[in-house]
Coordinates of C-alpha atoms in Angstrom, one line a residue:
Chain A
M1 CA 27.0 -2.3 24.4
T2 CA 23.3 -2.7 24.0
T3 CA 21.4 -2.7 27.1
T4 CA 17.9 -2.4 25.5
G5 CA 16.2 -4.7 22.9
H6 CA 15.6 -8.0 24.9
L7 CA 12.7 -9.6 23.5
E8 CA 11.3 -13.1 24.9
I9 CA 8.6 -14.2 22.6
E10 CA 7.1 -17.1 24.6
G11 CA 4.7 -19.9 23.4
I12 CA 3.1 -17.6 20.6
A13 CA 0.1 -19.1 18.3
K14 CA -2.0 -17.4 15.9
S15 CA -4.7 -18.9 13.2
W16 CA -6.8 -17.8 10.6
G17 CA -10.3 -19.7 10.8
K18 CA -8.7 -23.4 11.1
L19 CA -5.5 -22.4 9.3
A20 CA -3.1 -22.3 11.9
A21 CA -0.2 -19.8 10.8
L22 CA 1.7 -20.0 13.9
S23 CA 2.0 -23.0 16.4
D24 CA 3.9 -22.7 19.9
I25 CA 7.0 -20.3 18.8
T26 CA 9.2 -19.8 21.4
L27 CA 12.2 -17.9 20.6
D28 CA 14.8 -15.8 23.0
I29 CA 16.2 -12.7 21.2
A30 CA 19.0 -11.1 23.3
A31 CA 19.8 -7.7 23.1
G32 CA 22.0 -6.4 20.3
R33 CA 21.2 -9.9 18.1
F34 CA 20.6 -9.9 14.5
V35 CA 18.4 -12.5 14.0
S36 CA 16.8 -14.1 11.2
L37 CA 13.5 -15.7 10.3
L38 CA 14.5 -18.1 7.6
G39 CA 11.6 -20.0 5.7
P40 CA 9.8 -20.4 2.4
S41 CA 6.6 -18.4 1.7
G42 CA 3.7 -19.4 3.9
C43 CA 5.7 -20.5 6.6
G44 CA 4.4 -17.8 9.2
K45 CA 7.5 -16.0 9.4
T46 CA 6.1 -12.4 8.3
T47 CA 3.1 -13.1 10.5
L48 CA 5.6 -13.5 13.3
L49 CA 6.6 -10.2 12.5
R50 CA 3.7 -8.4 12.6
L51 CA 2.7 -10.0 15.7
V52 CA 5.8 -8.5 17.2
A53 CA 5.1 -5.1 15.2
G54 CA 1.5 -5.2 16.9
S55 CA 0.1 -5.1 13.4
L56 CA -1.7 -8.3 14.7
A57 CA -2.4 -9.7 17.6
P58 CA -1.9 -13.4 18.7
D59 CA -4.4 -16.0 19.9
S60 CA -2.1 -17.0 23.1
G61 CA 1.4 -16.7 24.1
R62 CA 3.1 -13.5 25.3
L63 CA 5.9 -11.1 24.0
V64 CA 8.2 -9.6 26.4
L65 CA 10.2 -6.6 25.8
D66 CA 12.9 -6.1 28.0
G67 CA 11.0 -7.3 31.2
R68 CA 7.6 -5.8 30.7
E69 CA 4.8 -7.8 28.3
I70 CA 3.7 -5.5 25.4
T71 CA 1.6 -8.5 24.1
R72 CA -1.4 -6.4 23.9
L73 CA 0.5 -2.5 23.6
P74 CA -0.8 -0.8 20.5
T75 CA 1.7 -0.4 17.6
H76 CA 2.4 2.8 18.3
R77 CA 3.6 2.5 21.6
R78 CA 5.8 -0.1 21.0
N79 CA 9.0 1.8 20.0
M80 CA 9.6 -0.3 17.1
G81 CA 11.0 0.7 13.6
M82 CA 10.4 -1.5 10.7
V83 CA 11.5 -1.8 6.9
F84 CA 8.9 -3.0 4.4
Q85 CA 9.3 -4.9 1.2
S86 CA 7.3 -2.7 -0.6
F87 CA 9.4 0.6 1.2
A88 CA 6.4 2.0 2.2
L89 CA 7.6 5.6 2.0
F90 CA 4.9 8.4 2.3
P91 CA 4.1 9.6 -1.5
H92 CA 3.0 13.1 -0.2
L93 CA 6.4 13.8 1.9
S94 CA 10.0 14.4 0.6
V95 CA 13.0 12.1 1.1
A96 CA 14.0 14.4 4.3
E97 CA 10.6 14.3 5.4
N98 CA 9.9 10.8 5.5
V99 CA 12.5 10.4 7.6
A100 CA 11.9 13.2 10.0
F101 CA 8.5 11.6 10.3
P102 CA 9.0 9.7 13.2
L103 CA 10.2 12.2 15.2
R104 CA 7.6 14.7 14.2
V105 CA 4.6 12.5 15.8
R106 CA 6.9 12.1 18.8
G107 CA 6.8 16.0 19.2
V108 CA 10.4 16.6 18.4
G109 CA 11.6 20.2 17.9
R110 CA 12.3 21.4 14.5
A111 CA 16.2 22.1 14.5
E112 CA 16.2 19.0 16.8
R113 CA 14.5 16.9 13.8
E114 CA 16.1 18.0 10.9
R115 CA 19.5 17.4 12.3
R116 CA 18.8 14.1 13.1
A117 CA 17.0 13.3 9.7
A118 CA 20.2 14.7 8.1
E119 CA 22.1 12.4 10.4
A120 CA 20.3 9.1 9.4
L121 CA 20.3 10.1 5.6
A122 CA 24.3 10.6 5.6
M123 CA 24.5 7.4 7.4
V124 CA 22.8 5.6 4.3
H125 CA 24.6 7.9 2.3
L126 CA 21.5 9.8 0.8
A127 CA 22.6 13.2 2.5
A128 CA 22.6 14.7 -1.3
Y129 CA 18.6 13.8 -2.0
A130 CA 16.8 15.0 1.1
G131 CA 14.7 17.3 -0.8
A132 CA 14.0 14.6 -3.5
S133 CA 10.7 13.3 -3.6
P134 CA 10.8 9.1 -3.0
R135 CA 8.9 8.7 -6.6
Q136 CA 12.3 10.7 -8.2
L137 CA 14.7 7.7 -6.5
S138 CA 15.5 3.9 -7.5
G139 CA 14.6 1.1 -5.3
G140 CA 17.6 1.0 -3.6
Q141 CA 17.7 4.5 -2.6
Q142 CA 14.2 3.9 -1.4
Q143 CA 14.9 0.8 0.5
R144 CA 18.0 3.2 2.2
V145 CA 15.2 5.9 2.9
G146 CA 13.1 3.3 4.4
L147 CA 16.1 2.2 6.5
A148 CA 16.9 6.0 7.8
R149 CA 13.2 6.0 8.8
A150 CA 13.1 2.9 10.4
I151 CA 16.2 3.9 13.0
V152 CA 15.8 7.7 13.1
Y153 CA 14.2 7.2 16.6
R154 CA 16.7 4.5 17.7
P155 CA 13.7 2.0 17.9
T156 CA 14.0 -0.8 20.9
V157 CA 13.8 -3.2 18.0
L158 CA 14.4 -3.1 14.5
L159 CA 12.0 -5.3 12.0
L160 CA 13.2 -5.9 8.7
D161 CA 10.4 -7.8 6.3
E162 CA 12.2 -9.1 3.1
P163 CA 13.9 -5.8 2.6
L164 CA 16.0 -6.8 -0.4
S165 CA 13.3 -8.7 -2.5
N166 CA 12.1 -5.9 -4.3
L167 CA 15.4 -4.8 -5.5
D168 CA 17.8 -6.0 -8.6
T169 CA 20.5 -8.7 -7.9
A170 CA 23.0 -6.4 -8.0
L171 CA 21.7 -3.8 -5.8
R172 CA 20.6 -6.4 -3.4
E173 CA 24.3 -7.3 -2.0
E174 CA 25.2 -3.6 -1.7
M175 CA 21.8 -3.1 0.5
R176 CA 22.0 -6.1 2.4
L177 CA 26.3 -4.8 3.3
E178 CA 24.2 -1.5 4.3
I179 CA 21.9 -3.2 6.5
G180 CA 24.9 -5.0 8.4
E181 CA 26.6 -2.1 8.9
V182 CA 23.9 0.4 10.1
T183 CA 22.5 -2.3 12.8
H184 CA 26.3 -3.5 13.6
R185 CA 26.7 0.5 14.1
L186 CA 23.9 1.1 16.1
G187 CA 23.9 -2.3 17.7
I188 CA 20.5 -2.5 17.8
T189 CA 18.4 -5.7 18.0
A190 CA 17.1 -6.5 14.5
I191 CA 14.4 -9.5 13.2
Y192 CA 15.0 -9.8 10.1
V193 CA 12.7 -11.4 7.5
T194 CA 13.7 -13.9 4.6
H195 CA 13.2 -16.7 2.3
D196 CA 16.7 -16.0 0.8
Q197 CA 19.4 -18.5 2.8
R198 CA 22.2 -16.4 1.8
E199 CA 21.0 -13.3 2.9
A200 CA 20.3 -15.0 6.4
L201 CA 23.5 -16.4 6.9
A202 CA 25.3 -13.6 5.4
L203 CA 23.7 -10.8 7.9
S204 CA 22.8 -12.9 11.1
D205 CA 24.1 -13.8 14.3
E206 CA 21.0 -16.3 14.5
I207 CA 19.1 -17.6 12.0
A208 CA 15.2 -19.5 13.2
V209 CA 14.8 -21.9 10.4
M210 CA 10.5 -22.1 10.3
R211 CA 8.5 -24.6 8.5
A212 CA 4.6 -24.5 8.7
G213 CA 4.4 -22.2 11.1
R214 CA 6.8 -23.8 13.4
I215 CA 10.8 -22.6 14.2
V216 CA 12.4 -26.3 13.5
Q217 CA 15.7 -25.2 14.2
V218 CA 17.4 -22.1 16.3
G219 CA 21.3 -21.9 15.4
T220 CA 24.2 -19.7 14.6
P221 CA 24.7 -19.4 10.8
T222 CA 27.6 -21.7 11.3
D223 CA 25.6 -24.3 13.2
I224 CA 22.7 -24.4 10.8
H225 CA 24.9 -24.5 7.6
R226 CA 26.9 -27.6 9.0
R227 CA 24.8 -29.3 11.0
P228 CA 21.3 -28.8 9.6
A229 CA 18.3 -30.5 11.6
D230 CA 16.4 -32.2 9.3
A231 CA 16.2 -32.7 6.0
F232 CA 13.7 -29.9 5.2
V233 CA 16.5 -27.3 6.7
A234 CA 18.8 -28.9 4.7
G235 CA 17.1 -28.8 1.5
F236 CA 15.9 -25.1 2.4
L237 CA 20.0 -24.3 2.9
G238 CA 20.8 -25.0 -0.4
Y239 CA 22.1 -28.3 0.0
A240 CA 22.8 -29.6 -4.0
N241 CA 23.2 -33.4 -3.2
A242 CA 20.3 -35.3 -1.3
L243 CA 21.0 -39.2 -1.1
P244 CA 18.2 -41.9 0.0
L245 CA 20.3 -43.9 2.4
T246 CA 19.6 -47.1 4.5
V247 CA 21.4 -47.2 7.3
A248 CA 22.5 -50.4 9.1
G249 CA 25.4 -51.0 12.0
G250 CA 26.7 -47.4 10.8
V251 CA 26.9 -48.5 7.0
G252 CA 24.9 -46.5 4.5
R253 CA 23.8 -48.0 1.3
L254 CA 21.7 -46.2 -1.6
A255 CA 18.9 -47.8 -3.1
D256 CA 21.0 -50.3 -5.2
G257 CA 23.2 -51.4 -2.9
T258 CA 26.3 -49.3 -3.3
V259 CA 27.7 -48.6 0.2
V260 CA 28.7 -44.7 1.2
G261 CA 30.8 -43.8 4.0
L262 CA 29.0 -42.1 6.7
P263 CA 30.3 -39.8 9.5
P264 CA 30.0 -41.4 12.9
G265 CA 26.8 -41.1 14.7
A266 CA 24.7 -41.4 11.8
P267 CA 20.6 -42.3 12.9
E268 CA 19.8 -45.8 12.1
G269 CA 17.6 -47.2 9.7
T270 CA 15.9 -44.8 6.8
A271 CA 17.9 -41.4 6.5
V272 CA 19.2 -38.6 4.1
A273 CA 22.6 -37.6 3.4
F274 CA 23.1 -34.4 2.1
M275 CA 26.4 -32.5 0.9
H276 CA 26.9 -29.2 -0.6
A277 CA 28.2 -29.4 -4.6
S278 CA 31.7 -28.0 -3.4
D279 CA 32.4 -30.6 -1.4
V280 CA 32.0 -33.8 -3.8
V281 CA 35.5 -34.4 -4.9
L282 CA 35.5 -35.8 -8.8
R283 CA 38.5 -38.1 -10.0
A284 CA 38.7 -39.7 -13.5
A285 CA 37.3 -42.9 -13.4
G286 CA 39.8 -46.1 -13.2
S287 CA 41.8 -44.2 -10.4
D288 CA 41.5 -45.9 -7.1
A289 CA 39.3 -43.4 -5.7
V290 CA 36.5 -44.6 -3.6
G291 CA 33.1 -43.2 -4.5
L292 CA 30.2 -43.3 -7.0
A293 CA 30.7 -44.0 -10.2
C294 CA 29.1 -41.3 -12.8
E295 CA 28.6 -39.8 -15.7
V296 CA 29.3 -36.2 -16.4
T297 CA 25.8 -35.2 -17.9
E298 CA 26.3 -31.8 -17.8
L299 CA 28.5 -28.5 -17.1
A300 CA 28.1 -25.0 -16.6
F301 CA 30.8 -22.4 -16.4
M302 CA 30.0 -20.3 -13.3
G303 CA 33.0 -17.5 -13.6
E304 CA 35.1 -18.8 -10.7
R305 CA 33.9 -22.4 -10.5
M306 CA 32.8 -25.1 -13.0
E307 CA 29.7 -27.1 -11.8
F308 CA 28.7 -30.7 -12.9
A309 CA 26.0 -32.6 -13.3
L310 CA 26.1 -36.2 -13.0
R311 CA 24.6 -39.6 -13.2
H312 CA 25.2 -42.3 -10.8
V313 CA 24.9 -45.9 -12.5
S314 CA 22.0 -46.6 -10.0
G315 CA 20.0 -43.2 -12.1
L316 CA 20.8 -41.4 -8.7
R317 CA 21.4 -37.6 -9.8
L318 CA 24.4 -35.7 -8.3
K319 CA 26.0 -31.9 -8.6
A320 CA 29.7 -31.2 -7.9
A321 CA 31.4 -27.9 -8.0
A322 CA 35.3 -27.4 -8.2
P323 CA 37.4 -24.2 -8.9
I324 CA 38.6 -23.4 -12.5
G325 CA 41.6 -25.6 -13.4
A326 CA 41.2 -28.1 -10.5
S327 CA 39.4 -30.7 -12.6
V328 CA 38.9 -31.1 -16.4
F329 CA 35.9 -32.9 -17.7
A330 CA 34.0 -33.1 -20.4
R331 CA 30.4 -34.2 -21.1
G332 CA 30.1 -37.9 -21.5
D333 CA 33.3 -38.4 -19.2
R334 CA 33.2 -41.2 -16.7
V335 CA 34.4 -40.3 -13.3
T336 CA 34.4 -41.0 -9.5
A337 CA 32.5 -38.9 -7.2
E338 CA 34.0 -39.0 -4.0
L339 CA 32.0 -38.3 -0.9
P340 CA 34.0 -37.4 2.3
P341 CA 32.0 -38.6 5.1
E342 CA 33.0 -35.6 7.7
R343 CA 31.3 -33.6 4.8
L344 CA 28.0 -35.8 4.8
V345 CA 24.9 -34.4 7.0
V346 CA 22.9 -37.7 7.5
V347 CA 19.4 -37.0 9.0
P348 CA 16.2 -38.5 9.2
P349 CA 13.9 -37.9 6.0
Chain B
M1 CA -10.6 7.0 -44.0
M2 CA -14.5 7.2 -44.2
R3 CA -14.9 5.3 -40.7
R4 CA -12.5 8.2 -39.1
I5 CA -14.9 10.7 -40.9
L6 CA -17.7 9.2 -39.4
L7 CA -16.2 8.9 -36.2
A8 CA -15.0 12.5 -36.3
G9 CA -18.5 13.2 -37.5
L10 CA -20.5 11.7 -34.8
L11 CA -17.8 13.5 -32.1
V12 CA -18.5 16.8 -33.5
L13 CA -22.3 15.7 -33.3
F14 CA -22.0 14.7 -29.6
G15 CA -20.2 17.9 -28.8
L16 CA -22.7 20.1 -30.0
F17 CA -25.7 18.0 -28.4
I18 CA -23.9 19.2 -25.1
V19 CA -22.5 22.3 -25.8
L20 CA -25.8 24.2 -28.1
P21 CA -28.1 24.4 -25.4
L22 CA -25.4 25.9 -22.8
A23 CA -24.6 28.2 -26.0
M24 CA -28.1 29.2 -26.5
V25 CA -28.4 30.0 -22.4
A26 CA -25.5 32.4 -22.9
I27 CA -26.8 34.0 -26.0
E28 CA -30.0 34.6 -24.4
G29 CA -28.5 36.2 -21.5
L30 CA -26.1 38.6 -23.6
G31 CA -28.4 38.7 -26.9
N32 CA -30.5 42.3 -27.4
R33 CA -34.1 41.7 -29.5
W34 CA -34.3 38.2 -30.3
F35 CA -36.9 37.3 -31.4
G36 CA -39.3 34.7 -33.6
S37 CA -37.0 32.0 -35.4
A38 CA -34.0 34.4 -35.8
L39 CA -30.8 32.6 -35.6
L40 CA -29.4 34.8 -33.3
P41 CA -30.1 38.1 -31.5
A42 CA -30.4 41.5 -33.9
S43 CA -27.5 43.0 -31.1
W44 CA -25.6 42.2 -27.6
T45 CA -26.0 43.6 -24.5
L46 CA -25.1 43.6 -20.6
R47 CA -28.4 44.5 -19.7
W48 CA -29.9 41.5 -18.5
F49 CA -27.3 41.0 -15.9
R50 CA -27.8 44.6 -14.5
Y51 CA -31.8 43.7 -14.6
A52 CA -31.1 40.7 -13.1
A53 CA -29.4 42.6 -10.3
E54 CA -32.2 45.0 -9.9
T55 CA -35.2 42.6 -10.1
A56 CA -34.1 39.5 -8.8
N57 CA -32.0 40.7 -6.0
L58 CA -29.1 38.8 -7.2
E59 CA -26.7 39.6 -4.5
A60 CA -28.6 37.8 -2.2
V61 CA -29.7 35.1 -4.5
L62 CA -25.6 34.5 -5.0
L63 CA -25.0 34.8 -1.4
N64 CA -28.0 32.3 -0.1
T65 CA -26.9 29.8 -2.8
A66 CA -23.3 29.9 -2.2
Y67 CA -23.8 29.7 1.6
I68 CA -26.1 26.8 1.2
A69 CA -23.6 24.8 -1.0
L70 CA -21.1 25.5 1.3
L71 CA -22.8 24.4 4.2
A72 CA -24.0 21.1 2.4
T73 CA -20.3 20.5 1.2
F74 CA -19.4 20.1 4.8
F75 CA -22.3 18.3 5.9
T76 CA -22.1 16.3 3.3
L77 CA -18.2 15.6 4.2
V78 CA -18.8 15.4 7.9
V79 CA -21.3 12.5 6.9
A80 CA -19.4 10.6 3.9
L81 CA -15.9 10.3 5.0
P82 CA -16.9 8.3 8.6
A83 CA -19.3 6.0 6.3
A84 CA -17.0 5.5 3.4
W85 CA -14.2 4.5 5.3
A86 CA -16.4 2.3 7.5
L87 CA -17.6 0.5 4.3
A88 CA -14.5 0.7 2.4
R89 CA -11.8 -0.5 5.7
R90 CA -14.1 -2.7 7.9
H91 CA -15.9 -5.5 7.3
V92 CA -19.4 -4.4 7.5
A93 CA -22.5 -6.3 7.6
F94 CA -24.5 -6.2 4.2
K95 CA -22.3 -3.8 3.1
A96 CA -23.6 -3.8 -0.4
G97 CA -27.2 -3.1 1.3
L98 CA -25.7 -0.3 2.8
V99 CA -23.8 1.1 -0.4
A100 CA -27.2 0.4 -2.5
L101 CA -29.0 2.5 1.0
V102 CA -26.6 5.5 0.2
L103 CA -27.0 5.3 -3.7
L104 CA -31.1 5.2 -3.5
P105 CA -32.1 9.4 -3.1
R106 CA -29.9 9.1 -6.9
M107 CA -31.6 6.2 -8.1
I108 CA -35.4 7.3 -7.7
P109 CA -37.4 10.9 -9.3
E110 CA -36.0 13.8 -7.3
I111 CA -39.5 14.9 -7.2
T112 CA -40.7 11.9 -5.3
F113 CA -37.9 12.3 -2.8
A114 CA -38.7 16.0 -2.5
L115 CA -41.8 15.6 -1.5
G116 CA -41.2 13.2 1.8
V117 CA -38.6 15.9 2.5
A118 CA -40.8 18.4 2.2
R119 CA -43.3 17.0 4.5
I120 CA -40.4 16.7 6.9
F121 CA -39.5 19.8 7.0
Y122 CA -43.3 21.2 7.2
N123 CA -43.6 18.9 10.3
F124 CA -40.2 20.3 11.9
D125 CA -40.4 23.7 10.6
L126 CA -37.4 23.5 8.4
T127 CA -38.3 25.5 5.5
N128 CA -36.8 28.9 4.7
T129 CA -33.3 27.9 6.8
Y130 CA -30.0 27.6 5.5
A131 CA -29.3 24.9 7.3
G132 CA -32.5 22.9 6.8
I133 CA -32.2 23.3 2.9
A134 CA -28.1 22.3 2.9
L135 CA -29.0 19.2 5.1
A136 CA -31.7 18.2 2.5
H137 CA -28.8 18.7 -0.4
V138 CA -26.6 16.4 1.5
I139 CA -29.0 13.5 0.7
L140 CA -28.2 14.5 -3.0
A141 CA -24.6 14.8 -2.2
A142 CA -23.4 12.4 -0.3
P143 CA -24.0 9.0 -2.5
F144 CA -21.4 10.6 -5.1
A145 CA -19.0 11.4 -1.9
V146 CA -19.9 8.0 -0.7
L147 CA -18.5 6.3 -3.8
V148 CA -15.8 8.6 -4.1
L149 CA -14.2 8.2 -0.6
I150 CA -14.6 4.7 -0.9
A151 CA -12.5 4.0 -3.8
T152 CA -10.2 6.2 -2.4
F153 CA -9.8 4.3 0.7
E154 CA -9.9 1.4 -0.6
G155 CA -6.8 2.1 -2.8
M156 CA -5.0 2.9 -0.3
D157 CA -1.9 1.4 0.4
Q158 CA -2.6 -0.8 3.7
R159 CA 1.2 -0.7 4.2
L160 CA 1.6 3.1 4.2
L161 CA -0.9 2.8 7.3
E162 CA 1.3 0.1 8.7
A163 CA 4.1 2.1 8.5
G164 CA 2.5 5.3 9.6
R165 CA 1.6 3.5 13.2
V166 CA 5.2 1.7 13.5
C167 CA 6.3 5.4 13.2
G168 CA 4.3 6.2 16.5
C169 CA 1.2 7.4 14.7
G170 CA -1.8 6.7 17.3
P171 CA -5.2 7.0 15.6
L172 CA -5.6 10.5 15.6
A173 CA -2.0 11.3 14.3
L174 CA -2.6 8.3 11.6
A175 CA -5.5 10.0 10.7
R176 CA -4.2 13.6 10.7
R177 CA -0.7 12.7 9.1
V178 CA -0.9 9.9 7.0
I179 CA -4.7 9.4 5.5
L180 CA -6.1 12.4 5.1
P181 CA -2.7 13.4 3.1
L182 CA -3.1 10.5 1.3
A183 CA -6.9 10.6 0.4
M184 CA -6.7 14.5 -0.4
P185 CA -7.4 14.3 -3.8
G186 CA -10.6 11.9 -3.3
I187 CA -11.4 14.6 -0.8
I188 CA -11.4 17.3 -2.9
A189 CA -13.0 15.6 -5.9
A190 CA -16.1 14.5 -3.2
A191 CA -16.1 18.3 -1.7
L192 CA -16.3 19.8 -5.4
F193 CA -18.9 17.4 -6.1
S194 CA -21.2 18.1 -3.2
F195 CA -20.5 21.5 -3.6
L196 CA -22.2 21.7 -7.0
A197 CA -24.4 18.7 -6.3
S198 CA -26.0 21.9 -3.6
Y199 CA -25.4 24.9 -6.2
N200 CA -27.4 23.5 -9.2
D201 CA -30.1 21.5 -7.2
F202 CA -33.5 22.7 -8.3
V203 CA -36.3 19.9 -7.6
L204 CA -35.3 19.7 -3.9
T205 CA -34.9 23.2 -3.3
L206 CA -37.9 24.6 -4.9
L207 CA -40.1 22.3 -2.6
V208 CA -38.6 23.8 0.9
Y209 CA -37.1 27.1 0.1
G210 CA -38.6 30.6 1.4
P211 CA -38.4 33.8 0.5
D212 CA -34.9 34.5 2.8
T213 CA -33.3 31.2 1.2
V214 CA -33.9 31.7 -2.7
T215 CA -31.4 30.1 -4.6
L216 CA -30.0 30.6 -8.4
P217 CA -31.8 27.8 -10.0
V218 CA -35.1 28.8 -8.3
Q219 CA -34.7 32.3 -9.4
T220 CA -34.0 31.2 -12.8
Y221 CA -36.8 29.4 -12.7
L222 CA -38.9 32.5 -11.2
S223 CA -37.4 34.5 -13.9
I224 CA -38.6 32.5 -16.4
G225 CA -42.6 32.0 -15.0
N226 CA -42.7 35.8 -14.8
G227 CA -41.7 36.3 -18.5
Y228 CA -38.2 37.6 -18.0
M229 CA -36.4 34.7 -20.6
S230 CA -33.3 36.7 -20.9
V231 CA -32.9 37.7 -17.1
A232 CA -33.2 34.0 -16.7
G233 CA -30.8 33.4 -19.2
A234 CA -28.4 36.1 -17.3
I235 CA -28.8 34.2 -14.2
S236 CA -28.2 30.8 -15.6
V237 CA -24.8 32.2 -17.1
I238 CA -23.8 33.1 -13.7
L239 CA -24.8 29.5 -12.4
L240 CA -23.2 28.2 -15.1
A241 CA -19.7 29.5 -13.9
P242 CA -18.8 27.6 -10.9
S243 CA -19.1 24.2 -12.6
L244 CA -17.4 25.0 -15.4
L245 CA -14.7 26.5 -13.2
F246 CA -14.3 23.5 -10.9
L247 CA -14.8 21.1 -13.8
L248 CA -11.2 22.6 -15.3
L249 CA -10.1 22.6 -11.8
L250 CA -10.5 18.9 -11.6
L251 CA -9.0 18.3 -14.6
R252 CA -6.3 19.3 -13.3
M253 CA -6.2 18.1 -10.0
V254 CA -7.2 14.8 -10.2
R255 CA -7.1 12.0 -13.3
P256 CA -10.9 11.8 -14.2
E257 CA -10.2 7.8 -14.4
A258 CA -9.3 7.9 -10.8
L259 CA -12.6 9.1 -9.7
L260 CA -14.3 5.6 -11.1
G261 CA -12.0 3.5 -9.3
G262 CA -8.7 2.6 -7.3
M263 CA -6.8 6.2 -6.8
K264 CA -3.5 4.1 -5.3
G265 CA -0.7 6.2 -4.2
A266 CA -2.7 9.3 -5.7

């Protein structure tokens, strides 16, 4: 559906003095794709976004948009849209004037400007607030104005810099859906910077996980979630359980010698096995289940599920989660924690 | 309780300290037959204003003063806006030294500076010209204007400028559509203070004025010299008016504390 917005990031590097902020970043973003840059603060994801926007210039490497090099093109000629963490609405303009601002700068006539601004405001369900000042709006509303302003001129690429970080938890999901709806409706290429793996997984066609100025893994949300490339990615994606192992001949052992069944193809030597809490199966101790003998040290009611904190006899701590009613254990109960091998992700440390 | 009374008393004293001389000038200008050590004049009159208009060519003097002040304000902004922008937004070498240099004219005795300015003006034949006197006043107005504008620009949200650029603003459009509107409270404050610095200036003007460029403060001085204290009082009342008006304007438009520091999102 979309024919423009193919962005190629080729070997981009940027450093602040001696500190390398980005090293050898290469990423091909196909037209109309929604790509997230995911990583902890300081990993360089915002720096990369600002390089794409043109607020910063790279030390080396190229940016190519639809076959045309834009590495040195000033920001205002890149035709990109941006949604800011801090909203960055113009306080001296009304909501409608904020949204119409990019059109005004582009010399679009008044009638056309007003029509398109109204259309963009309607798209984010804020038509009723056109005449208001941004200051009169809630954070969620302000960010929707920010989104309308960023798409009203149909930019080639939409850049989103942690757009949900300044919003209340309740508003966050609503705004996330809004962003998903709008970008899919327009079929626009989008680059979304976040440190929240749930946002990235929910919204993206593709995720690039970043660490210390490098991209460590690129893949679909399912890929990244099911097959994290290393311990960092797995940890960052919220795997609750990390078991240090020694793998020899396809057999994994914990530090105390307990054998853990592994999926085929696990790397030999020292490794870490990751597993989501919800994949751990709890059974009462003494049943013929095979697994780790643990004690329930804490439990928490989380609404639709129960979470259990466990301690293995070796001292290793584990987490398990089960739907309400599926298993009833109390603090101090002895249990066997089954770790289904096909759910284990074994990566080098 | 005692402390409160003491505090209130001190505040009243401080208020009198500032207001009393101004009140005296006003009474001088409006009073009739105020002799010796009498606390108040025997009667009131407006004739000193008429006298001032007749003897001191008041209309021309008022126009001179306003014209020079407007010109000085314009010159000051032309100099101070780019200077403050550079000092606030860019990494300038010797920034502290440059700021100190801008402040220097306000730190040293005005008469000293005026002497030097007068010498230059004689050399270049700038005395008794509007532009020349306005230019001299820029030296007095610039320090405050630069300080206020530096605070304004430093307090400006960098993200808004970035948003402006992403929205398609080149350097000129950004200045016109984003930076100027955001900086407007600071620019207005700087302009008002520049206008007043020129409008009220006496020492510097005294050394460079001429017959065609007499200003209100200079005329006040001349009237005192001629022995017309009440005429001087009447002129001073006129002299006071814009200052008080601007002070009210300023209080309405700009939060006073904003003048002292960051004007975030103002």
